[in-house]
Amino acid sequence: MSISGSAAIVGAAQVDVFRTEGRSPVGLMAVAVRRALQDAGLTLADVDGLFTSSSYYAMPTLTLGEYLGISPTHVDSTSIGGCGFIAQLAHAAAALQAGLCTVAVIAYGSTQRSDAGKLVSMAEQSVYELPYGLIHPIGAFGMVAQRHMHQYGTTSAQLAELAVSARQWAMLVDDAPYPTPLTVDEVLASSIIASPLHRLDCCLVTDGGGAIVLTSAERAADLRSDPVFLLGAGEAQNHRNISQMADLTTTVARDSSHRALSMAGVALDDIDTVHVYDAFTISLLVLLEDLGFCAKGEGGAFVGEGRLAPGGQLALNTNGGGLSYTHPGMLGLFLVIEAVQQLRGNAGRRQIPGARLSLVHGMGMTLAAHATAVLSATPQA
Amino acid sequence: MTAQRPTPTPRGEEAVYFNHAANRELVFQRCSDCDRAVFYLRTLCPGCGSESLEVTVSSGLGTVYSFTTQYRAAHPFFAADVPYTLVLADMEEGFRLFANIVDRAPGDVHIGMPVETIFDPVTDELTLPRFRAATAGVPS
């Protein structure tokens, strides 16, 4: 019994995705939940499945349920870093199919920008890494980039192309926080944080709340919004600590994406929009290779020449992604929300005409966990 | 106010590792059943599931697999050390170790360079293995 096509996203909302004025992390989640439910034509009383993950709350489904005043029959606080929300799409679909819940909400909220840019994390650090002063996560990604450069000749200028393309996309969003162009030279002139990565190789540090609502495909047909169907989903994990990642240049993203595409019965060539976790230029480049958009080691050449910019070969991170639009600590849910906007035809100036199939891929921690989803405007591909 | 050193709380097999470090020994485990080099110390072999793991002293010699030089400190305690370079080294017994390198300026570390392990008693309770450039080549 496959979950493919059995569940649909029927509501989506995001709030305060750059800076919030006076909302706490759970407060951001709650507002996003209410707006996503309004989008779906549902109310809090309909919600019996609650899915979330948090860097602030150790027991986030309890925190959010109490704040909302609801008593769900099924909860899931999968904690695998920023891709957890993409993994929860399948968890929610399975729970809906099994009758454990009938309306599932996946929610997230963070005040990371208001917290003065400090990365908020409850995650413990390995006793074998903690005493040495590695900055999580950029120190680890510096080592990934150094190795990729050594093995494949990738350059800082090639990595910078990813930040430049992201900014071009972000400039098509009405509420873009940095609505001016970025150049490769500007990226290379920004200060080095963890060699060889510069400040502008890093994602933004923002606040933000997000929520999506899922229900069965049957029930979705009776609701007001255009449903977005979950056709495929896959997960994979490889390590917890960067010092245990055997090959710093290769991830198990290829496994999770293969599972998702197989379940959906589609190929990469069928995909119209692509939404890939971009906490850093190097993490995005490695994931693009592992997802199969180019061969391993050829990412540096692939990401240039405007291939990833608006009008290019690949419609990637069409709102500017984490690099240039929003990255409130954990990005995964915001990748899903942007895919939903594209598949509903609601993406404004950045709309990909006729977008019907989207691939969403997230990583958690430092390339440790992976989750891929194939989303569709129609119940079958 | 002086920032406090980020200090691990080693438990069980983790404490075995740091106890050996205090005696100036870098240890890993060798699986008695599949001969795999296991690091960090575990209660079972991640290769074959065996509980038969032998704590083994390493030569401390390795080569740099990758590195980064950080121009910001991970924690206020390290602020005076910036910039500092952190290294992943492949040790000759077949495991990988993460630590900082103490005797090389930024720009003077490269992938493939030989390193050796030194021991730094940073407190009465904690001795940290660190790297320095190896004076002789690592036997292949």
Short mmCIF file of C-alpha atoms in Angstrom, two decimals:
data_model
loop_
_atom_site.label_atom_id
_atom_site.label_comp_id
_atom_site.label_asym_id
_atom_site.label_seq_id
_atom_site.Cartn_x
_atom_site.Cartn_y
_atom_site.Cartn_z
CA MET A 1 0.00 0.00 0.00
CA SER A 2 1.76 3.13 -1.19
CA ILE A 3 1.16 6.61 0.17
CA SER A 4 1.79 8.02 -3.31
CA GLY A 5 -1.03 10.38 -4.22
CA SER A 6 -2.99 9.55 -1.06
CA ALA A 7 -2.49 12.90 0.67
CA ALA A 8 -2.52 16.53 -0.39
CA ILE A 9 -1.34 19.85 0.95
CA VAL A 10 -4.48 21.97 1.18
CA GLY A 11 -3.16 25.00 3.03
CA ALA A 12 0.13 26.85 3.37
CA ALA A 13 1.25 30.07 5.03
CA GLN A 14 4.39 31.83 6.19
CA VAL A 15 4.75 34.87 8.42
CA ASP A 16 7.50 37.35 9.36
CA VAL A 17 10.08 35.56 7.24
CA PHE A 18 12.75 38.22 7.75
CA ARG A 19 12.13 39.91 11.09
CA THR A 20 9.24 39.52 13.48
CA GLU A 21 7.90 42.29 15.66
CA GLY A 22 6.95 40.79 18.95
CA ARG A 23 6.22 37.15 18.16
CA SER A 24 7.93 34.29 19.94
CA PRO A 25 8.93 31.11 18.06
CA VAL A 26 5.74 29.31 19.11
CA GLY A 27 3.79 32.51 18.49
CA LEU A 28 5.07 32.55 14.91
CA MET A 29 4.09 28.90 14.51
CA ALA A 30 0.61 29.56 15.83
CA VAL A 31 -0.08 32.47 13.47
CA ALA A 32 1.21 30.44 10.53
CA VAL A 33 -1.02 27.50 11.54
CA ARG A 34 -4.09 29.70 11.68
CA ARG A 35 -3.37 31.29 8.30
CA ALA A 36 -2.64 27.93 6.66
CA LEU A 37 -5.95 26.61 8.02
CA GLN A 38 -7.76 29.69 6.69
CA ASP A 39 -6.10 29.05 3.33
CA ALA A 40 -7.56 25.53 3.44
CA GLY A 41 -10.98 26.64 4.67
CA LEU A 42 -10.51 24.69 7.90
CA THR A 43 -10.30 25.64 11.58
CA LEU A 44 -8.23 24.64 14.59
CA ALA A 45 -11.08 22.35 15.63
CA ASP A 46 -10.40 20.23 12.54
CA VAL A 47 -6.75 19.58 13.42
CA ASP A 48 -6.08 16.15 14.94
CA GLY A 49 -2.54 15.58 13.65
CA LEU A 50 0.29 17.86 14.86
CA PHE A 51 3.79 17.73 13.39
CA THR A 52 6.64 20.04 14.30
CA SER A 53 10.31 20.23 15.20
CA SER A 54 12.19 22.98 16.99
CA SER A 55 15.52 24.35 18.14
CA TYR A 56 13.74 26.08 21.04
CA TYR A 57 11.38 23.52 22.49
CA ALA A 58 12.44 20.06 23.61
CA MET A 59 8.86 18.77 23.34
CA PRO A 60 7.51 20.96 20.58
CA THR A 61 4.21 19.21 19.87
CA LEU A 62 3.27 19.67 23.52
CA THR A 63 4.35 23.32 23.41
CA LEU A 64 2.46 24.08 20.21
CA GLY A 65 -0.63 22.04 21.10
CA GLU A 66 -0.94 23.80 24.44
CA TYR A 67 -0.43 27.24 22.85
CA LEU A 68 -3.07 26.53 20.21
CA GLY A 69 -5.45 25.00 22.73
CA ILE A 70 -5.87 21.78 20.79
CA SER A 71 -5.62 18.13 21.76
CA PRO A 72 -4.40 16.18 18.72
CA THR A 73 -4.78 12.40 18.44
CA HIS A 74 -1.49 11.95 16.60
CA VAL A 75 1.80 13.85 17.00
CA ASP A 76 5.29 13.67 15.49
CA SER A 77 8.34 15.73 16.49
CA THR A 78 10.91 14.08 14.22
CA SER A 79 14.25 15.68 15.09
CA ILE A 80 16.76 15.34 12.24
CA GLY A 81 17.54 19.00 11.65
CA GLY A 82 16.19 21.25 8.95
CA CYS A 83 14.86 18.53 6.62
CA GLY A 84 12.58 17.06 9.29
CA PHE A 85 9.55 18.88 7.92
CA ILE A 86 10.03 17.33 4.49
CA ALA A 87 10.28 13.89 6.10
CA GLN A 88 7.09 14.70 7.99
CA LEU A 89 5.18 15.00 4.70
CA ALA A 90 5.43 11.24 4.37
CA HIS A 91 4.87 10.68 8.07
CA ALA A 92 1.67 12.72 7.85
CA ALA A 93 0.53 10.94 4.68
CA ALA A 94 1.06 7.56 6.34
CA ALA A 95 -0.81 8.66 9.45
CA LEU A 96 -3.69 9.99 7.35
CA GLN A 97 -3.84 6.77 5.34
CA ALA A 98 -3.79 4.67 8.51
CA GLY A 99 -6.59 6.71 10.06
CA LEU A 100 -4.46 8.00 12.93
CA CYS A 101 -5.53 11.54 12.05
CA THR A 102 -7.68 13.28 9.44
CA VAL A 103 -6.20 16.79 9.22
CA ALA A 104 -2.46 17.14 9.79
CA VAL A 105 -0.57 20.38 10.38
CA ILE A 106 3.20 20.69 9.98
CA ALA A 107 4.51 23.85 11.66
CA TYR A 108 7.76 25.65 12.42
CA GLY A 109 8.81 28.94 13.97
CA SER A 110 12.07 30.69 14.84
CA THR A 111 13.23 34.09 16.05
CA GLN A 112 16.83 33.52 15.08
CA ARG A 113 17.31 37.04 13.67
CA SER A 114 15.75 38.68 16.71
CA ASP A 115 18.01 36.50 18.83
CA ALA A 116 20.85 38.69 17.49
CA GLY A 117 22.03 36.20 14.93
CA LYS A 118 23.07 33.57 17.40
CA LEU A 119 22.32 30.09 16.15
CA VAL A 120 19.84 28.68 18.59
CA SER A 121 20.32 24.98 19.03
CA MET A 122 19.60 22.44 21.71
CA ALA A 123 21.65 19.91 19.79
CA GLU A 124 24.45 18.41 21.83
CA GLN A 125 27.96 18.43 20.39
CA SER A 126 30.03 15.29 20.37
CA VAL A 127 32.58 15.05 23.20
CA TYR A 128 35.15 14.41 20.46
CA GLU A 129 34.40 17.70 18.67
CA LEU A 130 33.21 20.08 21.42
CA PRO A 131 36.61 20.96 22.98
CA TYR A 132 38.15 22.23 19.72
CA GLY A 133 35.95 25.18 18.82
CA LEU A 134 34.35 24.11 15.54
CA ILE A 135 31.57 26.55 14.64
CA HIS A 136 28.39 24.66 13.91
CA PRO A 137 27.62 24.46 11.09
CA ILE A 138 29.95 26.62 9.00
CA GLY A 139 33.20 25.10 10.27
CA ALA A 140 32.06 21.70 9.03
CA PHE A 141 31.03 23.14 5.66
CA GLY A 142 34.41 24.85 5.37
CA MET A 143 35.99 21.40 5.56
CA VAL A 144 33.51 20.07 2.99
CA ALA A 145 34.35 22.92 0.60
CA GLN A 146 38.10 22.51 1.10
CA ARG A 147 37.84 18.83 0.23
CA HIS A 148 35.60 19.43 -2.78
CA MET A 149 38.09 21.98 -4.11
CA HIS A 150 40.96 19.54 -3.57
CA GLN A 151 39.27 16.61 -5.28
CA TYR A 152 37.53 18.40 -8.14
CA GLY A 153 39.18 21.78 -8.61
CA THR A 154 36.05 23.66 -7.56
CA THR A 155 36.73 27.37 -6.98
CA SER A 156 35.37 30.03 -4.66
CA ALA A 157 34.19 31.98 -7.72
CA GLN A 158 32.12 28.98 -8.82
CA LEU A 159 30.54 28.68 -5.37
CA ALA A 160 29.78 32.40 -5.50
CA GLU A 161 27.67 31.84 -8.64
CA LEU A 162 25.10 30.09 -6.43
CA ALA A 163 24.73 33.14 -4.21
CA VAL A 164 24.47 35.39 -7.27
CA SER A 165 21.72 33.28 -8.88
CA ALA A 166 19.82 33.10 -5.62
CA ARG A 167 19.83 36.88 -5.38
CA GLN A 168 18.48 37.18 -8.92
CA TRP A 169 15.54 34.97 -7.95
CA ALA A 170 14.97 36.85 -4.70
CA MET A 171 14.69 40.10 -6.64
CA LEU A 172 11.50 38.67 -8.18
CA VAL A 173 9.88 38.40 -4.74
CA ASP A 174 7.92 41.41 -3.51
CA ASP A 175 9.19 41.23 0.08
CA ALA A 176 12.81 40.31 -0.68
CA PRO A 177 15.02 41.50 2.19
CA TYR A 178 17.93 42.40 -0.14
CA PRO A 179 16.38 43.58 -3.41
CA THR A 180 19.63 44.57 -5.12
CA PRO A 181 21.88 42.48 -7.39
CA LEU A 182 24.90 40.62 -6.05
CA THR A 183 28.11 39.95 -7.97
CA VAL A 184 30.70 37.20 -7.76
CA ASP A 185 33.29 39.80 -6.82
CA GLU A 186 31.16 41.00 -3.92
CA VAL A 187 30.88 37.44 -2.59
CA LEU A 188 34.64 36.94 -2.90
CA ALA A 189 35.31 40.30 -1.22
CA SER A 190 33.17 39.44 1.80
CA SER A 191 35.08 38.30 4.86
CA ILE A 192 36.15 34.68 5.24
CA ILE A 193 34.38 33.03 8.17
CA ALA A 194 35.65 29.45 7.87
CA SER A 195 38.02 28.98 4.97
CA PRO A 196 37.35 28.77 2.14
CA LEU A 197 33.80 30.03 2.84
CA HIS A 198 32.95 33.73 2.87
CA ARG A 199 30.17 35.51 4.68
CA LEU A 200 28.16 35.65 1.45
CA ASP A 201 28.53 31.90 0.96
CA CYS A 202 26.21 31.63 3.96
CA CYS A 203 22.45 31.75 4.15
CA LEU A 204 20.61 34.67 5.69
CA VAL A 205 19.83 34.65 9.40
CA THR A 206 16.13 35.43 9.64
CA ASP A 207 13.05 34.98 11.79
CA GLY A 208 10.06 33.20 10.37
CA GLY A 209 7.04 31.00 10.93
CA GLY A 210 5.52 28.53 8.52
CA ALA A 211 2.77 25.94 8.40
CA ILE A 212 1.13 23.58 5.95
CA VAL A 213 -2.07 21.56 6.23
CA LEU A 214 -2.47 18.07 4.81
CA THR A 215 -5.48 15.85 4.44
CA SER A 216 -6.52 12.87 2.34
CA ALA A 217 -6.76 13.33 -1.42
CA GLU A 218 -10.48 12.50 -1.19
CA ARG A 219 -11.19 15.19 1.39
CA ALA A 220 -8.94 17.66 -0.44
CA ALA A 221 -11.32 17.56 -3.40
CA ASP A 222 -14.03 19.14 -1.21
CA LEU A 223 -11.86 21.98 0.09
CA ARG A 224 -11.51 25.47 -1.32
CA SER A 225 -7.81 25.53 -2.25
CA ASP A 226 -6.04 23.87 -5.17
CA PRO A 227 -4.54 20.73 -3.61
CA VAL A 228 -0.88 19.84 -4.04
CA PHE A 229 -0.41 16.08 -3.97
CA LEU A 230 2.45 14.18 -2.35
CA LEU A 231 3.47 11.69 -5.04
CA GLY A 232 6.81 10.55 -3.68
CA ALA A 233 8.90 10.69 -0.54
CA GLY A 234 12.24 9.32 0.57
CA GLU A 235 14.54 9.59 3.56
CA ALA A 236 18.16 8.69 4.25
CA GLN A 237 20.75 9.35 6.91
CA ASN A 238 24.48 8.89 7.10
CA HIS A 239 26.05 10.33 10.25
CA ARG A 240 25.54 12.69 13.17
CA ASN A 241 28.94 14.36 13.49
CA ILE A 242 31.01 15.73 10.61
CA SER A 243 34.05 13.80 11.86
CA GLN A 244 32.13 10.58 11.07
CA MET A 245 31.27 11.51 7.46
CA ALA A 246 33.57 9.20 5.52
CA ASP A 247 33.48 11.10 2.22
CA LEU A 248 32.89 14.82 2.77
CA THR A 249 31.96 15.35 -0.89
CA THR A 250 29.23 12.71 -1.25
CA THR A 251 25.92 12.43 0.59
CA VAL A 252 23.02 9.98 0.71
CA ALA A 253 20.78 12.58 -0.94
CA ARG A 254 20.94 10.34 -3.99
CA ASP A 255 19.26 7.57 -1.99
CA SER A 256 16.42 9.66 -0.60
CA SER A 257 15.77 11.27 -3.98
CA HIS A 258 15.84 7.91 -5.76
CA ARG A 259 13.24 6.62 -3.32
CA ALA A 260 11.06 9.68 -3.81
CA LEU A 261 11.25 9.68 -7.61
CA SER A 262 10.64 5.91 -7.76
CA MET A 263 7.58 6.19 -5.56
CA ALA A 264 6.26 9.01 -7.73
CA GLY A 265 7.07 7.14 -10.92
CA VAL A 266 8.80 10.16 -12.46
CA ALA A 267 12.30 11.07 -13.59
CA LEU A 268 14.37 14.14 -12.84
CA ASP A 269 13.70 15.43 -16.35
CA ASP A 270 9.96 15.56 -15.59
CA ILE A 271 10.44 18.05 -12.73
CA ASP A 272 9.43 21.69 -13.35
CA THR A 273 10.70 23.40 -10.18
CA VAL A 274 13.43 22.32 -7.79
CA HIS A 275 13.76 23.38 -4.16
CA VAL A 276 17.02 22.34 -2.50
CA TYR A 277 18.28 23.22 0.97
CA ASP A 278 20.82 26.01 0.58
CA ALA A 279 22.29 26.81 3.96
CA PHE A 280 25.64 27.39 2.22
CA THR A 281 26.77 27.60 -1.38
CA ILE A 282 28.86 24.45 -0.93
CA SER A 283 26.03 22.42 0.60
CA LEU A 284 23.79 23.34 -2.32
CA LEU A 285 26.47 22.44 -4.85
CA VAL A 286 27.08 19.01 -3.29
CA LEU A 287 23.36 18.31 -3.14
CA LEU A 288 22.84 19.30 -6.79
CA GLU A 289 25.51 16.75 -7.73
CA ASP A 290 24.06 14.02 -5.53
CA LEU A 291 20.52 14.66 -6.76
CA GLY A 292 21.84 14.02 -10.27
CA PHE A 293 21.55 17.44 -11.90
CA CYS A 294 25.21 17.07 -12.85
CA ALA A 295 27.91 14.46 -12.32
CA LYS A 296 29.87 14.26 -9.07
CA GLY A 297 32.67 16.79 -9.18
CA GLU A 298 31.18 18.80 -12.03
CA GLY A 299 29.04 21.05 -9.84
CA GLY A 300 31.49 23.94 -10.06
CA ALA A 301 31.17 24.19 -13.83
CA PHE A 302 27.44 23.40 -13.78
CA VAL A 303 26.32 26.25 -11.52
CA GLY A 304 27.78 29.02 -13.69
CA GLU A 305 26.74 30.60 -16.97
CA GLY A 306 23.33 31.56 -15.61
CA ARG A 307 22.05 27.97 -15.61
CA LEU A 308 20.44 28.47 -12.20
CA ALA A 309 19.32 32.08 -12.65
CA PRO A 310 15.79 33.09 -13.70
CA GLY A 311 15.28 31.98 -17.29
CA GLY A 312 18.09 29.42 -17.01
CA GLN A 313 18.18 25.66 -17.38
CA LEU A 314 16.95 24.81 -13.89
CA ALA A 315 14.22 26.61 -11.93
CA LEU A 316 16.00 26.28 -8.58
CA ASN A 317 14.94 27.93 -5.31
CA THR A 318 12.64 30.31 -7.11
CA ASN A 319 12.26 32.74 -4.21
CA GLY A 320 15.99 33.04 -3.56
CA GLY A 321 15.99 30.25 -0.99
CA GLY A 322 18.00 30.39 2.20
CA LEU A 323 20.84 32.25 0.54
CA SER A 324 18.78 35.30 -0.37
CA TYR A 325 15.19 35.11 0.91
CA THR A 326 14.62 33.40 4.27
CA HIS A 327 16.46 30.97 6.53
CA PRO A 328 15.04 30.95 10.04
CA GLY A 329 17.31 28.31 11.56
CA MET A 330 15.64 25.39 9.81
CA LEU A 331 14.65 25.85 6.17
CA GLY A 332 12.83 22.68 5.16
CA LEU A 333 9.22 23.80 5.55
CA PHE A 334 9.86 27.00 3.57
CA LEU A 335 11.11 24.97 0.61
CA VAL A 336 7.80 23.08 0.66
CA ILE A 337 5.79 26.31 0.91
CA GLU A 338 7.57 27.79 -2.13
CA ALA A 339 6.91 24.61 -4.13
CA VAL A 340 3.23 24.87 -3.18
CA GLN A 341 3.13 28.47 -4.42
CA GLN A 342 4.63 27.41 -7.75
CA LEU A 343 2.30 24.43 -8.20
CA ARG A 344 -0.75 26.56 -7.44
CA GLY A 345 0.40 29.22 -9.91
CA ASN A 346 0.60 31.80 -7.11
CA ALA A 347 4.28 32.69 -7.41
CA GLY A 348 3.84 36.13 -8.97
CA ARG A 349 6.74 37.48 -10.98
CA ARG A 350 8.81 34.36 -10.27
CA GLN A 351 6.11 31.92 -11.45
CA ILE A 352 7.36 29.11 -13.68
CA PRO A 353 4.66 28.90 -16.37
CA GLY A 354 2.75 25.63 -16.25
CA ALA A 355 4.66 24.22 -13.27
CA ARG A 356 3.08 20.85 -12.42
CA LEU A 357 5.81 18.83 -10.69
CA SER A 358 8.25 19.95 -7.99
CA LEU A 359 11.13 18.23 -6.25
CA VAL A 360 11.91 19.36 -2.71
CA HIS A 361 15.10 18.18 -1.04
CA GLY A 362 16.31 18.99 2.44
CA MET A 363 19.32 18.13 4.51
CA GLY A 364 19.58 18.08 8.27
CA MET A 365 22.63 19.10 10.30
CA THR A 366 25.87 18.93 8.28
CA LEU A 367 24.74 16.83 5.30
CA ALA A 368 23.73 14.16 7.84
CA ALA A 369 20.01 13.58 7.24
CA HIS A 370 18.15 13.82 3.95
CA ALA A 371 14.53 13.95 2.92
CA THR A 372 13.12 14.32 -0.59
CA ALA A 373 9.54 14.87 -1.71
CA VAL A 374 7.91 14.95 -5.13
CA LEU A 375 4.90 17.29 -5.15
CA SER A 376 2.35 17.57 -7.94
CA ALA A 377 -0.52 19.78 -9.03
CA THR A 378 -2.38 16.63 -10.10
CA PRO A 379 -3.09 13.35 -8.24
CA GLN A 380 -0.98 11.40 -10.74
CA ALA A 381 2.18 12.48 -12.52
CA MET B 1 34.43 37.96 33.02
CA THR B 2 36.50 35.20 31.48
CA ALA B 3 34.65 32.76 29.30
CA GLN B 4 34.70 29.18 30.49
CA ARG B 5 36.22 26.45 28.37
CA PRO B 6 33.63 24.28 26.59
CA THR B 7 34.24 21.04 28.42
CA PRO B 8 32.84 17.65 27.47
CA THR B 9 31.17 15.41 30.01
CA PRO B 10 32.54 12.02 28.99
CA ARG B 11 30.44 9.04 30.02
CA GLY B 12 31.19 5.32 29.87
CA GLU B 13 33.39 4.46 26.90
CA GLU B 14 33.89 8.18 26.25
CA ALA B 15 35.66 8.46 29.60
CA VAL B 16 37.97 5.59 28.60
CA TYR B 17 39.15 7.68 25.64
CA PHE B 18 39.91 10.73 27.75
CA ASN B 19 41.55 8.66 30.51
CA HIS B 20 43.98 7.31 27.93
CA ALA B 21 44.56 10.81 26.57
CA ALA B 22 45.52 11.91 30.10
CA ASN B 23 48.20 9.20 29.90
CA ARG B 24 49.37 10.62 26.55
CA GLU B 25 47.82 7.80 24.57
CA LEU B 26 45.54 8.23 21.57
CA VAL B 27 43.26 5.20 21.47
CA PHE B 28 40.85 3.66 19.01
CA GLN B 29 39.30 0.19 18.95
CA ARG B 30 40.11 -2.80 16.80
CA CYS B 31 37.22 -5.22 16.24
CA SER B 32 38.29 -8.72 17.22
CA ASP B 33 35.80 -10.26 14.79
CA CYS B 34 36.09 -8.17 11.59
CA ASP B 35 39.38 -6.32 12.23
CA ARG B 36 37.78 -2.97 11.56
CA ALA B 37 39.36 0.12 13.10
CA VAL B 38 36.59 1.74 15.14
CA PHE B 39 36.59 5.39 16.18
CA TYR B 40 35.15 6.95 18.32
CA LEU B 41 35.01 4.30 21.07
CA ARG B 42 31.81 2.27 20.95
CA THR B 43 30.15 -0.60 22.75
CA LEU B 44 29.65 -2.51 19.50
CA CYS B 45 31.29 -2.61 16.11
CA PRO B 46 29.40 -0.56 13.51
CA GLY B 47 30.75 -2.89 10.84
CA CYS B 48 29.68 -6.30 12.13
CA GLY B 49 27.81 -5.74 15.40
CA SER B 50 30.41 -7.50 17.51
CA GLU B 51 30.82 -6.49 21.15
CA SER B 52 34.42 -7.70 21.00
CA LEU B 53 36.32 -4.45 20.64
CA GLU B 54 39.88 -4.04 21.80
CA VAL B 55 41.09 -0.63 22.92
CA THR B 56 44.30 -0.06 20.94
CA VAL B 57 46.94 2.67 21.14
CA SER B 58 47.47 4.59 17.91
CA SER B 59 50.81 5.79 16.59
CA GLY B 60 49.21 9.24 16.42
CA LEU B 61 50.44 9.64 12.84
CA GLY B 62 48.10 10.66 10.08
CA THR B 63 47.59 12.82 7.01
CA VAL B 64 45.27 15.79 6.59
CA TYR B 65 41.99 14.77 4.89
CA SER B 66 40.48 18.25 5.09
CA PHE B 67 40.66 21.39 7.21
CA THR B 68 39.21 24.82 7.77
CA THR B 69 40.66 27.98 9.23
CA GLN B 70 38.06 29.80 11.29
CA TYR B 71 38.23 33.58 11.51
CA ARG B 72 35.46 33.61 14.11
CA ALA B 73 35.42 31.75 17.37
CA ALA B 74 32.82 29.07 18.03
CA HIS B 75 32.67 30.22 21.64
CA PRO B 76 34.00 33.27 23.53
CA PHE B 77 36.61 31.04 25.13
CA PHE B 78 38.38 30.69 21.76
CA ALA B 79 38.27 34.40 20.86
CA ALA B 80 41.98 34.99 21.52
CA ASP B 81 42.93 32.01 19.32
CA VAL B 82 41.34 33.36 16.11
CA PRO B 83 42.24 32.52 13.41
CA TYR B 84 42.68 28.84 14.22
CA THR B 85 42.76 25.78 12.00
CA LEU B 86 40.80 22.60 12.54
CA VAL B 87 41.79 19.39 10.84
CA LEU B 88 40.29 16.04 9.93
CA ALA B 89 43.17 13.59 9.64
CA ASP B 90 43.18 10.02 8.38
CA MET B 91 45.26 8.09 10.89
CA GLU B 92 47.53 5.34 9.70
CA GLU B 93 45.56 2.62 11.53
CA GLY B 94 42.48 3.44 9.44
CA PHE B 95 40.35 5.82 11.48
CA ARG B 96 39.76 9.56 11.26
CA LEU B 97 40.46 12.07 14.03
CA PHE B 98 39.29 15.67 14.41
CA ALA B 99 41.42 18.23 16.29
CA ASN B 100 43.11 21.59 15.85
CA ILE B 101 46.63 21.97 14.50
CA VAL B 102 48.89 24.00 16.77
CA ASP B 103 52.00 24.94 14.83
CA ARG B 104 50.83 26.11 11.42
CA ALA B 105 49.73 29.58 10.36
CA PRO B 106 46.62 30.02 8.21
CA GLY B 107 47.56 29.20 4.64
CA ASP B 108 50.29 26.80 5.76
CA VAL B 109 48.09 23.71 6.04
CA HIS B 110 47.26 21.54 3.05
CA ILE B 111 45.41 18.34 2.33
CA GLY B 112 47.76 15.37 2.37
CA MET B 113 50.31 16.87 4.76
CA PRO B 114 51.53 14.54 7.50
CA VAL B 115 50.55 15.29 11.09
CA GLU B 116 51.27 13.78 14.47
CA THR B 117 49.31 13.86 17.69
CA ILE B 118 50.42 15.74 20.77
CA PHE B 119 48.72 15.84 24.16
CA ASP B 120 47.73 19.06 25.87
CA PRO B 121 46.71 18.83 29.56
CA VAL B 122 44.31 21.79 29.50
CA THR B 123 42.91 21.16 33.00
CA ASP B 124 43.51 18.69 35.79
CA GLU B 125 40.65 16.60 34.44
CA LEU B 126 41.00 17.07 30.69
CA THR B 127 43.84 16.32 28.30
CA LEU B 128 43.20 17.02 24.63
CA PRO B 129 44.88 15.35 21.68
CA ARG B 130 45.94 17.99 19.14
CA PHE B 131 47.87 17.91 15.88
CA ARG B 132 51.16 19.36 14.79
CA ALA B 133 52.99 18.96 11.50
CA ALA B 134 54.89 15.67 11.49
CA THR B 135 58.63 16.03 11.33
CA ALA B 136 59.04 12.86 9.30
CA GLY B 137 56.86 11.38 6.57
CA VAL B 138 54.22 8.89 7.56
CA PRO B 139 55.14 5.34 6.60
CA SER B 140 52.73 4.13 3.95
#
